[in-house]
Short mmCIF file of C-alpha atoms in Angstrom, two decimals:
data_model
loop_
_atom_site.label_atom_id
_atom_site.label_comp_id
_atom_site.label_asym_id
_atom_site.label_seq_id
_atom_site.Cartn_x
_atom_site.Cartn_y
_atom_site.Cartn_z
CA SER A 1120 207.07 54.86 54.18
CA TYR A 1121 204.57 52.50 52.46
CA PHE A 1122 202.66 51.88 55.74
CA SER A 1123 202.14 55.54 56.55
CA VAL A 1124 200.93 56.24 52.98
CA LYS A 1125 198.56 53.25 53.25
CA ALA A 1126 197.30 54.43 56.65
CA GLY A 1127 196.77 57.88 55.26
CA ILE A 1128 194.74 56.50 52.36
CA SER A 1129 192.68 54.36 54.73
CA PHE A 1130 191.91 57.37 56.92
CA ASP A 1131 190.98 59.51 53.90
CA THR A 1132 188.75 56.67 52.58
CA ALA A 1133 186.98 56.37 55.91
CA LEU A 1134 186.47 60.11 56.03
CA ALA A 1135 185.15 60.15 52.50
CA LYS A 1136 182.53 57.66 53.56
CA VAL A 1137 181.45 59.93 56.38
CA HIS A 1138 181.21 62.82 53.94
CA GLY A 1139 179.57 60.95 51.06
CA PHE A 1140 177.26 58.47 52.78
CA ALA A 1141 176.57 60.00 56.21
CA GLY A 1142 176.13 63.49 54.79
CA ALA A 1143 178.59 65.45 56.81
CA SER A 1144 179.19 69.02 55.56
CA SER A 1145 182.57 70.11 54.20
CA SER A 1146 183.20 72.38 57.14
CA ASP A 1147 182.38 69.53 59.58
CA MET A 1148 184.76 67.27 57.67
CA GLN A 1149 187.61 69.71 58.19
CA TYR A 1150 186.82 69.92 61.88
CA TYR A 1151 186.58 66.11 62.20
CA ARG A 1152 189.90 65.58 60.40
CA LYS A 1153 191.65 68.11 62.64
CA GLU A 1154 190.08 66.72 65.87
CA ILE A 1155 190.74 63.03 65.08
CA LEU A 1156 194.38 63.68 64.16
CA ALA A 1157 194.85 65.74 67.31
CA THR A 1158 193.34 63.18 69.67
CA ASN A 1159 193.61 59.60 68.25
CA VAL A 1160 196.96 58.80 69.91
CA ASP A 1161 195.89 60.10 73.32
CA LEU A 1162 192.68 58.06 73.07
CA GLY A 1163 194.56 54.92 72.19
CA SER A 1164 193.23 54.52 68.63
CA SER A 1165 194.24 54.86 65.04
CA ALA A 1166 192.89 57.80 63.01
CA THR A 1167 191.33 55.31 60.57
CA ALA A 1168 189.54 53.45 63.38
CA MET A 1169 188.15 56.73 64.71
CA ALA A 1170 186.98 57.78 61.25
CA GLN A 1171 185.22 54.43 60.88
CA GLY A 1172 183.45 55.00 64.19
CA LEU A 1173 182.59 58.59 63.18
CA TYR A 1174 180.51 57.19 60.30
CA TYR A 1175 178.05 55.68 62.88
CA VAL A 1176 178.05 58.82 64.95
CA VAL A 1177 177.25 61.15 61.99
CA SER A 1178 174.79 58.63 60.49
CA ALA A 1179 172.92 58.70 63.84
CA GLY A 1180 172.43 62.47 63.49
CA PHE A 1181 175.24 63.92 65.60
CA SER A 1182 177.38 66.63 64.14
CA GLY A 1183 180.15 69.06 64.99
CA ALA A 1184 181.37 69.11 68.60
CA ALA A 1185 178.57 66.81 69.70
CA ALA A 1186 179.70 64.18 67.21
CA MET A 1187 183.28 64.45 68.45
CA LYS A 1188 182.13 64.09 72.09
CA VAL A 1189 180.27 60.89 71.21
CA LEU A 1190 183.23 59.60 69.15
CA SER A 1191 185.70 60.41 71.91
CA GLU A 1192 183.72 58.55 74.53
CA SER A 1193 183.18 55.59 72.14
CA THR A 1194 186.88 55.51 71.41
CA LYS A 1195 187.83 55.49 75.05
CA ALA A 1196 185.42 52.62 75.70
CA ALA A 1197 186.71 50.75 72.64
CA ALA A 1198 190.29 51.03 73.88
CA ALA A 1199 189.33 49.89 77.36
CA SER A 1200 187.21 46.90 76.22
CA GLY A 1201 189.13 45.78 73.14
CA ALA A 1202 186.10 46.45 70.97
CA ASN A 1203 186.26 48.50 67.77
CA GLU A 1204 184.99 52.03 67.59
CA GLN A 1205 182.27 51.14 65.15
CA ASP A 1206 180.58 48.70 67.53
CA VAL A 1207 180.86 51.02 70.55
CA ALA A 1208 179.67 54.04 68.50
CA ASN A 1209 176.77 51.98 67.22
CA ALA A 1210 175.66 51.03 70.75
CA VAL A 1211 176.16 54.51 72.19
CA THR A 1212 174.24 56.33 69.43
CA THR A 1213 171.41 53.76 69.57
CA ALA A 1214 171.02 54.51 73.30
CA LEU A 1215 171.43 58.28 72.95
CA ASN A 1216 168.84 58.45 70.19
CA ALA A 1217 166.37 56.07 71.94
CA TYR A 1218 166.33 58.40 74.99
CA HIS A 1219 166.63 61.66 72.95
CA LEU A 1220 169.92 62.57 74.62
CA SER A 1221 172.50 64.96 73.30
CA GLY A 1222 176.19 64.28 72.76
CA GLN A 1223 176.82 65.82 76.12
CA GLN A 1224 175.38 62.65 77.73
CA ALA A 1225 177.78 60.46 75.85
CA ALA A 1226 180.07 59.83 78.77
CA ALA A 1227 177.35 58.70 81.15
CA THR A 1228 175.66 56.61 78.47
CA THR A 1229 178.94 54.95 77.51
CA ASP A 1230 179.63 54.20 81.16
CA THR A 1231 176.22 52.50 81.49
CA LEU A 1232 176.75 50.44 78.37
CA SER A 1233 180.28 49.44 79.37
CA THR A 1234 178.89 48.20 82.68
CA ALA A 1235 176.48 45.93 80.73
CA VAL A 1236 179.32 44.56 78.70
CA VAL A 1237 181.38 43.88 81.84
CA LEU A 1238 178.55 42.35 83.83
CA GLY A 1239 177.06 40.33 80.96
CA LYS A 1240 178.51 37.59 78.78
CA GLN A 1241 178.80 39.74 75.71
CA THR A 1242 180.90 42.02 73.60
CA TYR A 1243 180.06 45.58 72.53
CA GLN A 1244 179.10 44.15 69.14
CA ASP A 1245 176.65 41.80 70.83
CA LEU A 1246 175.20 44.57 72.88
CA ALA A 1247 174.90 46.97 69.95
CA THR A 1248 172.77 44.51 67.97
CA ALA A 1249 170.74 43.47 71.03
CA LEU A 1250 169.75 47.00 72.07
CA SER A 1251 167.58 48.02 69.12
CA ALA A 1252 164.57 45.88 70.04
CA PRO A 1253 164.26 46.83 73.79
CA LEU A 1254 165.21 50.42 73.22
CA SER A 1255 162.41 50.85 70.69
CA VAL A 1256 159.94 50.22 73.59
CA ALA A 1257 161.66 51.01 76.92
CA PRO A 1258 161.72 54.80 76.78
CA LYS A 1259 158.01 55.01 76.03
CA LEU A 1260 157.37 52.89 79.12
CA GLY A 1261 159.62 55.02 81.36
CA ALA A 1262 162.23 52.25 81.71
CA SER A 1263 165.73 53.72 82.18
CA LEU A 1264 168.67 52.74 80.06
CA ALA A 1265 170.41 51.44 83.18
CA ASP A 1266 167.47 49.14 83.96
CA VAL A 1267 167.25 47.86 80.41
CA VAL A 1268 170.93 47.04 80.01
CA ALA A 1269 171.10 45.55 83.53
CA ALA A 1270 168.26 43.19 82.64
CA GLU A 1271 169.86 42.36 79.29
CA ALA A 1272 173.25 41.67 80.92
CA ASP A 1273 171.62 39.46 83.56
CA LEU A 1274 169.92 37.33 80.86
CA THR A 1275 173.27 36.92 79.04
CA ARG A 1276 174.85 35.73 82.30
CA HIS A 1277 172.10 33.07 82.45
CA GLY A 1278 172.90 31.67 79.01
CA PHE A 1279 170.80 33.79 76.66
CA SER A 1280 172.57 35.24 73.63
CA ALA A 1281 172.59 39.02 73.67
CA GLN A 1282 170.26 39.02 70.65
CA GLN A 1283 167.79 36.70 72.34
CA ALA A 1284 167.97 38.67 75.56
CA GLY A 1285 167.20 41.89 73.76
CA GLN A 1286 164.31 40.36 71.91
CA ASP A 1287 162.88 38.81 75.04
CA LEU A 1288 163.09 42.06 76.88
CA ALA A 1289 161.32 43.89 74.09
CA ASN A 1290 158.63 41.23 73.95
CA SER A 1291 158.05 41.36 77.68
CA MET A 1292 157.75 45.15 77.62
CA ARG A 1293 155.19 45.02 74.82
CA MET A 1294 152.77 42.70 76.84
#
C-alpha cells in the first residue's frame, strides 16, 4: 500500500542520515536496520522514529551493540513518556557522555532522567536542552547525575523554565 511504501522510504531516509551525516559504517548500518526492524514493534515505536533517534546516538559516539542499547532504552522511555526518540536519545547521550559512561549504563541513566521529567515541570525535550550547561561542569566537581537532575527538576517545579534551571545550576557550580 501507499502508506507502507511511504513508511519504508522515511525509514530508509532516516537511516541514510545516520550513515551519511553521523558517519556509521556500512556494516553497522546493516546491523542497525536488522535490529530496529526486529524490535520497534515490541518497544512501541515506528522503525522511522527509532532511526531518527539513532542519529543522535551515533552522532554522540556510540556504535554497534552499545548504540542499540542506548536506542532501546531511549525508545522505551519515549514510549512511556510520550516524548519522541530524538529528544530522549539526545538527553541520554548528553548524560552518558558527560559522565564518560558506556552504553551499558543507558538503562540506569534513562531511569534517572525519566525521574527528573516526572518530578519536574518539563518534557524530555526541555530536559535535553537544559542539561548541556550543568553537565559541562557537574562531573568535574563530583556532582552525580542524580543530584544534578534532582536540583534541575526542583527548580522547574518552582517556576523556572528547564533552560533557566539548567543555566542557573551551571552558574552556581562555577562560583
